[in-house]
Amino acid sequence: MWSHTRSLELLVLVATVAPAELIRVATAFGPAAKAGGADRGRAARRGLLGAPAAYLVVTAAAVAVAAGGGFVPDPLTGWRTGALWLPAAALVGAALVGAEFAVGAVPRLLDGTGRPRLAVHRDGGAVGGGYAAAVLATAAAEELLYRGLWIGVLHERLGLPVGVAVAAGAVAYAVGHLFFGGLAVVQKTLSGAVFGLLMVVSGSLAVPLVAHLAQNGVVFALAVRQERGARPAGGRVVAG
C-alpha cells in the first residue's frame, strides 16, 4: 500500500529529473563512441533512441506510481481546450526557437567573435525519420512530466503558488538538457516557463504540448537544413 505522505510525491518528482542524461553521456563518451567507424555510428543511434526511450519509461513509471498513490493531478487529465488555443500554441512554439536563439547568441555577441548564426544541437546520428520521431516523443513525455505532473503535484498536492510550481517545473525540464551545456539549460528554462504558463492560462495540457511539438518541428527542419550543407556556428538551439 502506498504511503499517504508528501514523501512519495517528492520522490516521484526527484526521480523524473534528467532521465536521459546518463544515456547521452554513455553514448557520447563510451568506448563505442571513441572507436569510430561503424561502432561510432551505432553509438550515435543508441543515443538517438535511448534518450526518448528513457523519457517514455520514466514518464510511464511516474504516472503509474502517481495513480497508485492516489495523486494524479488535474493537469494530467485536462486536455480539452478552445479551437483558437492550438494554432496560437503552434505559433508560440515556433517563436520560442527564435527566443532560444537570441539567448544563445548573447555570449557570442558579448565576446565579439562575430555575427552568430542559427545552429542545432543534436544527440548524434543522421537526421531523418528516426530523429523526428525521437524529438516528438521526447516532447510529449516532457510535457506529461514537467507540466502535467510537476506543476500539478507542486501546486495541488504540496500547496505551492502556481508561479513557483511553473518555475520549478521549468528548471527541472531544463536540467534534462545539461548535456548540451549551461547555456542550453538557460534556453530551456525560458521555454519551460512559457510552456507552463500556456498550460496554466489555457487550463489544458494539450496547449503546451502543441507548442512544444511545434518548437521541435522547427528545430527538426533546421537540423535537416544544417545536415544538407549549411553548418553554422553560434546561437545554438536544441530539440527537446
Short mmCIF file of C-alpha atoms in Angstrom, two decimals:
data_model
loop_
_atom_site.label_atom_id
_atom_site.label_comp_id
_atom_site.label_asym_id
_atom_site.label_seq_id
_atom_site.Cartn_x
_atom_site.Cartn_y
_atom_site.Cartn_z
CA MET A 1 0.00 0.00 0.00
CA TRP A 2 1.28 3.46 -0.87
CA SER A 3 2.08 5.89 1.92
CA HIS A 4 -0.25 8.89 2.00
CA THR A 5 2.52 11.35 2.78
CA ARG A 6 4.29 14.03 0.80
CA SER A 7 7.45 11.96 0.68
CA LEU A 8 6.06 9.85 -2.17
CA GLU A 9 5.13 12.87 -4.25
CA LEU A 10 8.57 14.41 -3.78
CA LEU A 11 10.30 11.11 -4.52
CA VAL A 12 8.41 10.78 -7.80
CA LEU A 13 9.33 14.33 -8.83
CA VAL A 14 13.01 13.92 -7.98
CA ALA A 15 13.13 10.64 -9.92
CA THR A 16 11.98 12.36 -13.10
CA VAL A 17 14.78 14.93 -13.32
CA ALA A 18 17.08 14.42 -16.33
CA PRO A 19 16.22 10.77 -17.08
CA ALA A 20 18.19 10.71 -20.35
CA GLU A 21 21.44 12.35 -19.26
CA LEU A 22 23.27 9.13 -18.34
CA ILE A 23 22.34 7.62 -21.69
CA ARG A 24 23.58 10.70 -23.54
CA VAL A 25 26.87 10.71 -21.66
CA ALA A 26 27.39 6.97 -22.10
CA THR A 27 26.76 7.04 -25.84
CA ALA A 28 28.78 10.21 -26.41
CA PHE A 29 31.86 9.26 -24.41
CA GLY A 30 31.70 5.47 -24.08
CA PRO A 31 34.11 3.01 -25.76
CA ALA A 32 31.92 2.58 -28.85
CA ALA A 33 31.75 6.32 -29.45
CA LYS A 34 35.55 6.59 -29.28
CA ALA A 35 36.13 3.65 -31.62
CA GLY A 36 34.99 5.42 -34.76
CA GLY A 37 33.52 3.93 -37.90
CA ALA A 38 30.56 1.58 -37.59
CA ASP A 39 30.85 1.43 -33.80
CA ARG A 40 30.57 5.18 -33.53
CA GLY A 41 27.54 5.15 -35.80
CA ARG A 42 25.86 2.50 -33.65
CA ALA A 43 26.63 4.53 -30.52
CA ALA A 44 25.02 7.59 -32.10
CA ARG A 45 21.90 5.58 -32.97
CA ARG A 46 21.71 4.21 -29.44
CA GLY A 47 21.83 7.75 -28.10
CA LEU A 48 19.18 8.87 -30.57
CA LEU A 49 16.80 6.11 -29.48
CA GLY A 50 17.89 5.87 -25.86
CA ALA A 51 17.05 9.44 -24.82
CA PRO A 52 13.36 9.37 -25.80
CA ALA A 53 13.08 5.79 -24.54
CA ALA A 54 14.36 6.91 -21.14
CA TYR A 55 11.83 9.74 -21.02
CA LEU A 56 8.96 7.48 -22.04
CA VAL A 57 9.86 4.80 -19.48
CA VAL A 58 10.28 7.33 -16.68
CA THR A 59 7.03 9.07 -17.66
CA ALA A 60 5.07 5.82 -17.65
CA ALA A 61 6.55 4.78 -14.31
CA ALA A 62 5.93 8.18 -12.70
CA VAL A 63 2.30 8.32 -13.85
CA ALA A 64 1.75 4.74 -12.70
CA VAL A 65 3.18 5.49 -9.26
CA ALA A 66 1.12 8.67 -9.03
CA ALA A 67 -2.04 6.75 -9.95
CA GLY A 68 -1.25 4.03 -7.44
CA GLY A 69 -0.56 6.62 -4.78
CA GLY A 70 -3.81 8.45 -5.48
CA PHE A 71 -2.33 11.79 -6.50
CA VAL A 72 -2.80 12.11 -10.26
CA PRO A 73 -3.03 15.91 -10.61
CA ASP A 74 -5.71 17.67 -12.64
CA PRO A 75 -3.34 18.90 -15.40
CA LEU A 76 -2.66 15.29 -16.44
CA THR A 77 -6.36 14.76 -17.09
CA GLY A 78 -7.18 18.17 -18.58
CA TRP A 79 -6.92 18.08 -22.36
CA ARG A 80 -9.97 19.95 -23.68
CA THR A 81 -9.39 23.46 -24.96
CA GLY A 82 -10.79 26.11 -27.29
CA ALA A 83 -10.13 25.84 -31.02
CA LEU A 84 -8.04 29.01 -31.16
CA TRP A 85 -5.62 27.88 -28.48
CA LEU A 86 -3.98 25.20 -30.61
CA PRO A 87 -2.90 27.33 -33.60
CA ALA A 88 -1.83 30.05 -31.16
CA ALA A 89 0.23 27.47 -29.27
CA ALA A 90 1.89 26.35 -32.50
CA LEU A 91 2.89 29.94 -33.26
CA VAL A 92 4.27 30.39 -29.75
CA GLY A 93 6.29 27.19 -30.05
CA ALA A 94 7.80 28.28 -33.35
CA ALA A 95 8.60 31.72 -31.90
CA LEU A 96 10.41 30.07 -28.98
CA VAL A 97 13.05 28.80 -31.39
CA GLY A 98 13.91 32.42 -32.13
CA ALA A 99 13.83 33.29 -28.44
CA GLU A 100 16.23 30.46 -27.61
CA PHE A 101 18.49 31.54 -30.46
CA ALA A 102 18.54 35.08 -29.07
CA VAL A 103 19.58 33.76 -25.65
CA GLY A 104 22.25 31.56 -27.23
CA ALA A 105 23.60 34.42 -29.31
CA VAL A 106 24.28 36.68 -26.33
CA PRO A 107 27.69 35.19 -25.33
CA ARG A 108 28.90 35.29 -28.93
CA LEU A 109 27.88 38.93 -29.27
CA LEU A 110 29.48 39.84 -25.97
CA ASP A 111 32.83 38.24 -26.71
CA GLY A 112 32.96 39.84 -30.16
CA THR A 113 33.61 36.62 -32.09
CA GLY A 114 31.32 37.60 -34.93
CA ARG A 115 27.73 37.50 -36.05
CA PRO A 116 26.02 34.39 -34.66
CA ARG A 117 24.11 32.12 -37.00
CA LEU A 118 21.45 29.58 -36.13
CA ALA A 119 22.64 26.02 -35.45
CA VAL A 120 21.15 22.93 -33.86
CA HIS A 121 22.49 20.77 -31.05
CA ARG A 122 21.80 17.06 -31.57
CA ASP A 123 22.42 13.80 -29.71
CA GLY A 124 24.06 12.33 -32.81
CA GLY A 125 23.13 10.20 -35.78
CA ALA A 126 21.65 11.15 -39.11
CA VAL A 127 18.69 13.48 -39.38
CA GLY A 128 15.72 11.51 -40.65
CA GLY A 129 12.51 9.83 -39.61
CA GLY A 130 14.09 8.33 -36.51
CA TYR A 131 15.32 11.71 -35.35
CA ALA A 132 11.92 13.29 -36.00
CA ALA A 133 10.14 10.55 -34.04
CA ALA A 134 12.66 10.86 -31.21
CA VAL A 135 12.26 14.60 -30.71
CA LEU A 136 8.46 14.43 -30.93
CA ALA A 137 8.22 11.53 -28.48
CA THR A 138 10.57 13.31 -26.09
CA ALA A 139 8.43 16.47 -26.26
CA ALA A 140 5.28 14.53 -25.40
CA ALA A 141 6.95 12.81 -22.44
CA GLU A 142 8.43 16.07 -21.16
CA GLU A 143 5.05 17.80 -21.20
CA LEU A 144 3.43 14.98 -19.26
CA LEU A 145 6.24 15.08 -16.72
CA TYR A 146 7.20 18.70 -16.24
CA ARG A 147 3.92 20.43 -16.91
CA GLY A 148 1.29 17.82 -16.11
CA LEU A 149 2.93 16.04 -13.18
CA TRP A 150 5.36 18.59 -11.76
CA ILE A 151 3.12 21.65 -11.82
CA GLY A 152 0.10 19.63 -10.74
CA VAL A 153 1.82 17.97 -7.78
CA LEU A 154 3.64 21.09 -6.59
CA HIS A 155 0.55 23.29 -6.80
CA GLU A 156 -2.30 20.92 -5.93
CA ARG A 157 -0.64 18.45 -3.56
CA LEU A 158 2.11 20.49 -1.94
CA GLY A 159 0.29 23.84 -1.96
CA LEU A 160 2.98 25.91 -3.65
CA PRO A 161 1.90 29.06 -5.54
CA VAL A 162 1.26 28.30 -9.17
CA GLY A 163 4.07 30.65 -10.26
CA VAL A 164 6.56 28.76 -8.11
CA ALA A 165 5.28 25.44 -9.50
CA VAL A 166 5.70 26.69 -13.07
CA ALA A 167 9.23 27.89 -12.34
CA ALA A 168 10.22 24.64 -10.63
CA GLY A 169 8.86 22.58 -13.49
CA ALA A 170 10.74 24.74 -15.98
CA VAL A 171 14.05 24.29 -14.14
CA ALA A 172 13.54 20.53 -13.79
CA TYR A 173 12.84 20.31 -17.51
CA ALA A 174 15.87 22.45 -18.33
CA VAL A 175 18.26 20.34 -16.25
CA GLY A 176 17.46 17.48 -18.62
CA HIS A 177 19.44 19.38 -21.27
CA LEU A 178 22.60 19.81 -19.19
CA PHE A 179 24.48 17.50 -21.58
CA PHE A 180 24.34 20.32 -24.15
CA GLY A 181 25.87 22.86 -21.75
CA GLY A 182 24.84 25.50 -19.27
CA LEU A 183 23.57 27.85 -21.96
CA ALA A 184 21.14 25.19 -23.15
CA VAL A 185 19.80 24.96 -19.58
CA VAL A 186 19.10 28.70 -19.62
CA GLN A 187 17.40 28.43 -23.00
CA LYS A 188 15.21 25.54 -21.90
CA THR A 189 14.30 27.25 -18.64
CA LEU A 190 12.82 30.03 -20.74
CA SER A 191 10.89 27.62 -22.96
CA GLY A 192 9.77 25.56 -19.97
CA ALA A 193 8.38 28.63 -18.25
CA VAL A 194 6.43 29.57 -21.38
CA PHE A 195 5.04 26.05 -21.72
CA GLY A 196 3.98 26.11 -18.08
CA LEU A 197 2.27 29.48 -18.44
CA LEU A 198 0.42 28.23 -21.51
CA MET A 199 -0.96 25.32 -19.52
CA VAL A 200 -1.98 27.46 -16.56
CA VAL A 201 -3.65 30.14 -18.67
CA SER A 202 -5.40 27.73 -21.05
CA GLY A 203 -6.24 25.09 -18.47
CA SER A 204 -5.23 22.34 -20.88
CA LEU A 205 -2.11 20.22 -21.22
CA ALA A 206 -2.82 19.99 -24.96
CA VAL A 207 -1.79 23.63 -25.42
CA PRO A 208 1.84 23.39 -24.20
CA LEU A 209 2.09 20.01 -25.89
CA VAL A 210 1.22 21.54 -29.27
CA ALA A 211 3.64 24.42 -28.61
CA HIS A 212 6.43 22.00 -27.71
CA LEU A 213 5.77 19.82 -30.77
CA ALA A 214 5.81 22.91 -32.99
CA GLN A 215 9.09 24.07 -31.47
CA ASN A 216 10.71 20.68 -32.01
CA GLY A 217 9.28 20.53 -35.53
CA VAL A 218 11.01 23.79 -36.41
CA VAL A 219 14.26 22.57 -34.86
CA PHE A 220 13.97 19.36 -36.88
CA ALA A 221 13.57 21.38 -40.09
CA LEU A 222 16.65 23.41 -39.15
CA ALA A 223 18.60 20.21 -38.44
CA VAL A 224 17.71 18.87 -41.91
CA ARG A 225 18.92 22.10 -43.50
CA GLN A 226 22.07 22.05 -41.38
CA GLU A 227 22.92 18.46 -42.35
CA ARG A 228 22.48 19.24 -46.06
CA GLY A 229 25.46 21.54 -46.06
CA ALA A 230 24.96 24.72 -44.06
CA ARG A 231 26.70 24.11 -40.72
CA PRO A 232 26.58 27.49 -38.95
CA ALA A 233 28.06 28.11 -35.53
CA GLY A 234 26.81 30.12 -32.60
CA GLY A 235 23.36 30.74 -31.14
CA ARG A 236 22.60 27.03 -30.95
CA VAL A 237 19.19 25.63 -30.08
CA VAL A 238 18.31 22.07 -29.11
CA ALA A 239 15.22 19.93 -29.60
CA GLY A 240 13.62 18.52 -26.51
#
